[in-house]
């Protein structure tokens, strides 16, 4: 079989010769008891770069020794790009949300042999899920692999926005010592109302991680959490996102991108937020309206916006979120720490082993199966597509 793997570029100075820490901590199961990825074996050293082109998700030896062909590229967006050419006769395509290969309907229909799209990570909105269902292409992801990595990033971003870390750091880097400049927008998070849009694996972990800061915790989700969890965290459940945003000083967004959540944070919803609130969005860029966020930061309706997700990706060089005031954006990095890469590379290997051996892929890994939303897809997504406008990614110049 032919496997097309679309990965982000190598480091500008080439692959690292060594890494800051020698070995990753050993983790047991995920908090809900789910086991970590369990492939029969791996051909990489956990803790090394795997998500870039030369890292190849550690798959080459395994695939080639089993008679398969692996093509790896980062060239994914412009007309005539390598990924589009290789897709035509590919059986399986693997892509990461950090550097998403947008599988639009047109591309899916161009790939007559395509059987499965694997997301090396979590969040399969870069695939036109409706087109995948219509063309019987299965879509799977490595559920839980980086949920907790993202929750750590959320805590970092909430604290850095509210305390105004980026500004304070840049003063020091510029050789300064201007205390008043450093603190004129700086607050403690203690006592604030912090709410999450969606309390799935990431949202719930972020709430748990914020609890020790002595904040008031809130959530909105299409699925209510068990009473015991609400009690443990002293959580307030909201029936609507409007009710949530009205009372929160900090909102973190943790739902997948699908037609129900696309453009959720538009001018109207942002105007219902508490004046001067903060948003941390590590879910997907398209859940927030690009112009509405920039406008709200300019006017002071929002005090800060941070996250690592954009639309499209890579974000065009003139994307307004690069230059808007009081933002703490990074490129899409939260779910691809070296720790997370080891888990999702192992998860992809597990999925491929199951596929080749015709064994069932774990139910929670399924998004689309046999033309239907399935597994986590049925729990967390709605039918339709959220890939519209993705061709703008070709505007990014390295
Ligand atoms: P999850 O499936 O465990 O949780 C998703 C939650 O969203 C579920 O509880 C679901 O009920 C809720 N939800 C779905 N639609 C909703 C709606 N319309 N309104 C309210 N709630 C809704 O997934 P997860 O592991 O928590 O990941 C969530 C999302 O975070 C992913 O789909 C992905 O987009 C994003 N993510 C980003 C990164 C990153 O690197 N930045 C990494 C992993 C995941």
XYZ file of C-alpha atoms and ligand atoms in Angstrom:
442
model
C 0.000 0.000 0.000
C 1.019 3.610 -0.428
C 1.023 5.813 2.639
C 1.276 9.570 2.208
C 2.484 11.397 5.307
C 2.303 15.197 5.396
C 4.490 16.627 8.160
C 5.877 19.996 9.166
C 9.336 21.158 8.068
C 12.527 20.167 9.875
C 14.160 22.752 12.164
C 15.798 25.522 10.103
C 19.255 24.418 11.313
C 18.610 20.715 10.682
C 17.661 17.894 13.025
C 18.904 18.329 16.637
C 22.104 16.476 17.545
C 20.941 16.253 21.156
C 17.937 17.112 23.304
C 17.560 19.058 26.572
C 16.487 16.042 28.646
C 17.740 12.494 28.312
C 14.528 10.535 28.708
C 10.823 11.216 29.041
C 9.019 10.544 32.321
C 7.176 7.221 32.306
C 3.406 7.711 32.406
C 0.797 5.106 33.333
C -2.723 5.236 31.934
C -4.718 8.332 30.998
C -6.811 9.769 33.871
C -10.010 7.968 32.792
C -8.207 4.596 32.717
C -7.713 4.460 28.933
C -4.394 2.845 28.020
C -1.681 4.806 26.236
C -0.982 3.791 22.612
C 0.084 0.145 22.498
C 1.749 -0.737 19.183
C 3.622 -4.052 19.055
C 6.873 -2.130 18.862
C 8.316 1.244 17.916
C 11.349 2.244 15.862
C 12.038 5.619 17.452
C 13.396 6.995 20.691
C 10.642 8.742 22.684
C 11.636 12.364 23.207
C 13.112 12.893 19.731
C 11.551 15.016 16.982
C 9.122 12.827 15.070
C 6.533 15.261 13.710
C 8.783 16.880 11.084
C 9.706 15.516 7.664
C 12.955 13.793 8.756
C 11.240 12.384 11.869
C 8.758 10.518 9.627
C 6.708 9.671 12.746
C 9.218 6.841 13.138
C 7.305 4.832 10.536
C 9.664 4.135 7.623
C 11.290 0.904 8.839
C 7.965 -0.604 9.899
C 6.177 0.287 6.655
C 8.958 -0.631 4.230
C 9.780 -3.908 5.947
C 6.127 -4.859 5.477
C 6.256 -4.048 1.761
C 4.513 -0.675 1.848
C 5.576 2.588 0.238
C 5.959 5.686 2.436
C 6.027 9.175 0.937
C 6.731 12.058 3.340
C 6.426 15.710 2.408
C 5.679 19.138 3.869
C 4.644 20.552 0.476
C 0.874 20.636 0.894
C -0.839 23.870 -0.138
C -0.090 25.493 -3.448
C -1.531 24.374 -6.806
C 0.441 21.315 -7.981
C 2.020 20.671 -4.559
C 3.688 17.312 -3.911
C 1.009 16.146 -1.470
C -1.770 16.616 -4.052
C 0.241 14.724 -6.687
C 1.014 11.829 -4.332
C -2.540 11.692 -2.994
C -3.966 10.496 -6.329
C -2.928 6.854 -5.762
C -2.460 6.843 -1.982
C -4.267 4.273 0.169
C -3.739 6.056 3.475
C -2.953 9.680 4.265
C -1.491 10.820 7.566
C -1.462 14.475 8.579
C -1.024 16.504 11.761
C -3.308 19.363 12.834
C -0.203 21.552 13.358
C 0.515 21.460 9.638
C -2.822 20.238 8.354
C -3.198 18.730 4.916
C -6.674 20.064 4.122
C -8.517 17.115 2.619
C -11.284 18.990 0.844
C -14.036 17.211 -1.089
C -12.159 17.832 -4.336
C -9.008 16.211 -2.973
C -10.869 13.264 -1.463
C -12.629 12.685 -4.781
C -9.271 12.847 -6.611
C -7.961 9.956 -4.494
C -9.751 6.917 -5.836
C -7.810 4.411 -3.685
C -8.016 6.355 -0.435
C -9.297 4.215 2.439
C -8.274 6.036 5.579
C -7.153 9.470 6.799
C -5.203 9.337 10.040
C -4.817 12.419 12.205
C -1.510 12.191 14.054
C -2.913 14.149 16.969
C -6.485 15.169 17.825
C -8.945 17.205 15.753
C -9.882 16.029 12.261
C -11.591 19.203 11.027
C -8.932 19.533 8.299
C -10.727 16.644 6.619
C -14.057 17.395 4.931
C -15.834 14.865 7.129
C -18.988 14.959 5.010
C -16.970 14.123 1.888
C -15.156 11.373 3.814
C -18.535 9.902 4.820
C -19.887 10.186 1.265
C -16.774 8.510 -0.204
C -16.428 5.834 2.504
C -13.034 7.080 3.641
C -12.530 6.291 7.333
C -11.114 9.036 9.550
C -9.288 8.218 12.786
C -7.250 10.150 15.312
C -5.130 9.377 18.370
C -7.639 10.339 21.038
C -6.107 11.556 24.326
C -2.525 11.550 22.979
C -1.986 15.284 23.515
C -5.074 16.413 25.448
C -3.097 16.895 28.638
C -0.245 18.618 26.767
C -2.784 21.179 25.575
C -4.277 21.598 29.051
C -0.792 22.496 30.357
C -0.473 25.061 27.578
C -3.867 26.535 28.491
C -2.796 27.076 32.095
C 0.433 28.683 30.885
C -1.507 30.980 28.564
C -4.166 31.979 31.100
C -1.473 32.949 33.601
C 0.690 34.688 31.024
C -2.236 36.753 29.692
C -3.717 37.752 33.038
C -0.306 38.521 34.560
C 0.886 40.139 31.282
C 4.012 37.969 31.045
C 4.801 38.654 27.384
C 5.061 42.391 27.970
C 7.190 41.943 31.102
C 9.516 39.518 29.326
C 9.993 41.828 26.369
C 10.932 44.722 28.688
C 13.731 42.621 30.182
C 14.892 41.369 26.784
C 15.135 44.979 25.625
C 17.466 45.756 28.590
C 14.817 47.673 30.574
C 13.579 47.769 34.184
C 10.301 49.646 33.799
C 8.225 48.200 36.634
C 5.150 50.396 36.109
C 5.091 49.551 32.405
C 5.335 45.893 33.360
C 2.447 45.870 35.828
C -0.097 48.347 34.488
C -2.061 45.455 32.929
C -1.054 42.729 35.377
C -3.536 40.936 37.698
C -3.722 37.829 39.889
C -5.919 35.077 38.538
C -7.026 34.150 42.081
C -10.726 34.786 42.617
C -11.517 35.123 38.914
C -14.283 33.211 37.128
C -12.766 30.806 34.624
C -14.950 28.908 32.170
C -14.453 26.368 29.427
C -16.480 25.934 26.266
C -16.524 22.110 26.259
C -15.326 19.922 29.090
C -14.049 16.903 27.199
C -10.556 15.531 27.740
C -8.806 18.895 27.382
C -11.491 21.110 28.915
C -11.888 18.944 32.010
C -8.128 18.604 32.496
C -7.735 22.374 32.170
C -10.418 22.876 34.845
C -8.648 20.389 37.125
C -5.308 22.096 36.564
C -6.798 25.554 37.309
C -8.559 24.431 40.511
C -5.515 24.990 42.817
C -5.409 28.657 41.777
C -8.561 29.265 43.861
C -10.717 30.417 40.991
C -14.444 29.856 40.353
C -14.882 27.213 37.666
C -17.609 27.081 34.990
C -18.358 25.014 31.884
C -20.701 24.610 28.958
C -20.825 21.364 26.959
C -23.360 19.427 24.904
C -22.728 16.557 27.356
C -23.112 17.224 31.074
C -20.343 15.927 33.371
C -21.174 13.448 36.136
C -22.464 15.079 39.346
C -19.445 13.721 41.218
C -17.054 15.680 38.961
C -19.134 18.856 39.239
C -18.986 18.473 43.016
C -15.248 17.676 43.123
C -14.412 20.870 41.217
C -17.289 22.990 42.542
C -18.282 23.512 38.919
C -21.101 25.645 37.575
C -22.757 24.149 34.484
C -24.251 26.552 31.926
C -27.053 25.578 29.555
C -25.737 27.924 26.863
C -22.480 29.495 25.792
C -24.083 32.948 26.225
C -24.791 32.233 29.889
C -21.162 31.074 30.353
C -19.468 34.059 28.732
C -21.631 36.562 30.637
C -20.051 35.671 33.988
C -16.473 34.653 33.145
C -13.289 36.715 33.333
C -11.392 34.032 31.422
C -12.813 31.770 28.727
C -10.932 28.785 27.368
C -12.249 27.131 24.205
C -11.953 23.357 23.986
C -14.580 22.007 21.580
C -13.736 20.548 18.166
C -14.321 22.615 15.035
C -17.415 21.445 13.173
C -20.375 23.247 11.612
C -21.995 23.884 15.037
C -18.901 25.603 16.452
C -17.491 27.375 13.381
C -17.481 31.162 13.934
C -19.048 30.701 17.399
C -17.125 33.650 18.846
C -18.351 36.383 16.507
C -19.066 40.070 17.212
C -22.402 39.174 18.781
C -21.116 36.592 21.267
C -18.029 38.647 22.123
C -20.294 41.645 22.899
C -22.069 39.464 25.491
C -18.787 38.714 27.314
C -17.751 40.557 30.463
C -15.922 43.721 29.456
C -12.168 43.129 29.591
C -12.352 39.339 29.614
C -9.605 37.086 28.252
C -9.894 34.260 25.715
C -7.524 31.315 25.415
C -8.298 29.247 22.337
C -6.216 26.156 21.770
C -9.096 24.328 20.038
C -9.292 25.646 16.466
C -8.796 29.121 14.986
C -12.009 29.052 12.989
C -14.155 28.821 16.136
C -13.309 32.516 16.601
C -14.042 35.131 13.988
C -10.708 36.593 12.923
C -11.794 40.227 12.577
C -14.112 40.163 15.610
C -11.222 39.096 17.898
C -8.877 41.782 16.572
C -11.605 44.438 16.884
C -12.436 43.438 20.464
C -8.766 43.682 21.478
C -8.531 47.136 19.893
C -11.647 48.360 21.709
C -10.797 46.781 25.069
C -13.862 44.508 25.051
C -11.212 41.790 25.338
C -8.106 42.365 27.491
C -6.157 39.558 25.905
C -6.293 36.658 23.470
C -3.936 33.709 23.345
C -3.820 30.294 21.804
C -1.945 28.362 19.193
C -4.585 27.654 16.578
C -5.218 29.717 13.448
C -7.136 29.414 10.231
C -5.782 28.443 7.888
C -2.459 26.896 8.878
C 0.174 27.954 8.280
C -1.343 31.377 8.898
C -0.695 33.852 6.068
C 2.148 36.208 6.971
C -0.295 39.139 7.105
C -2.853 37.325 9.321
C -4.227 40.037 11.606
C -3.728 37.894 14.728
C 0.047 38.254 14.287
C -0.121 41.997 14.939
C -3.271 42.671 17.021
C -2.686 44.180 20.508
C -2.371 42.161 23.722
C -2.152 38.737 22.155
C -0.046 35.798 23.277
C -0.271 33.612 20.196
C 2.165 30.886 19.266
C 2.221 28.804 16.118
C 0.333 25.534 16.615
C 2.701 23.922 19.114
C 0.773 22.944 22.246
C -0.102 19.418 21.153
C 3.232 18.616 19.572
C 5.656 18.812 22.479
C 8.306 16.105 22.232
C 6.350 14.242 24.920
C 3.143 14.346 22.858
C 4.916 13.344 19.649
C 6.055 10.084 21.228
C 2.440 9.228 22.106
C 0.876 10.111 18.792
C 3.626 8.452 16.750
C 3.009 5.270 18.765
C -0.740 5.744 18.290
C -0.397 6.038 14.515
C 1.710 2.884 14.511
C -0.972 1.084 16.541
C -3.672 2.223 14.087
C -1.630 1.041 11.089
C -0.880 -2.329 12.707
C -4.614 -2.852 13.316
C -5.476 -1.765 9.780
C -2.944 -4.075 8.089
C -3.910 -7.006 10.311
C -7.635 -6.303 9.746
C -8.184 -5.916 13.493
C -10.632 -3.317 14.828
C -9.158 0.097 15.569
C -10.022 1.290 19.100
C -13.513 2.753 19.238
C -12.411 6.082 20.804
C -10.010 6.629 17.871
C -12.857 6.591 15.325
C -14.232 9.801 13.834
C -15.753 8.453 10.608
C -16.262 4.741 9.953
C -18.156 3.079 7.093
C -19.724 6.342 5.941
C -20.936 7.486 9.396
C -19.683 9.542 12.302
C -18.487 6.934 14.819
C -16.670 6.703 18.175
C -15.476 10.157 19.286
C -16.750 11.502 15.960
C -20.332 10.691 16.953
C -19.772 12.081 20.466
C -17.977 15.326 19.643
C -18.668 16.317 15.987
C -21.637 17.128 13.756
C -22.047 16.260 10.084
C -20.739 18.620 7.413
C -17.427 20.263 6.642
C -15.326 23.043 8.137
C -12.587 23.120 5.491
C -13.969 26.062 3.450
C -11.344 28.757 2.811
C -8.380 26.470 3.544
C -6.767 27.294 0.183
C -5.650 30.582 1.785
C -2.866 28.560 3.470
C -0.957 28.788 0.163
C -0.384 32.512 0.911
C 2.154 31.714 3.652
C 5.725 32.363 2.532
C 8.620 30.800 4.460
P -12.942 15.441 23.382
O -13.664 14.759 22.282
O -12.537 14.678 24.580
O -13.825 16.680 23.888
C -14.565 17.482 23.035
C -15.746 18.034 23.830
O -16.392 19.019 23.016
C -16.809 16.978 24.152
O -17.055 16.982 25.535
C -18.019 17.435 23.346
O -19.233 17.136 23.979
C -17.775 18.931 23.270
N -18.513 19.587 22.181
C -18.546 19.251 20.871
N -19.356 20.090 20.201
C -19.837 20.969 21.097
C -20.721 22.075 20.979
N -21.266 22.422 19.818
N -20.984 22.759 22.095
C -20.463 22.403 23.287
N -19.611 21.370 23.457
C -19.297 20.660 22.360
O -11.677 16.118 22.700
P -10.404 16.824 23.373
O -9.278 15.876 23.484
O -10.845 17.549 24.606
O -10.036 17.854 22.210
C -10.933 18.909 21.864
C -10.434 19.670 20.663
O -9.249 20.374 20.989
C -10.031 18.808 19.466
O -11.129 18.430 18.676
C -9.109 19.740 18.723
O -9.822 20.602 17.872
C -8.467 20.562 19.826
N -7.076 20.130 20.084
C -6.079 21.031 19.897
C -4.764 20.648 20.087
C -3.625 21.622 19.934
O -2.492 21.194 19.734
N -3.860 22.909 20.039
C -4.457 19.328 20.465
C -5.510 18.451 20.683
C -6.814 18.851 20.476
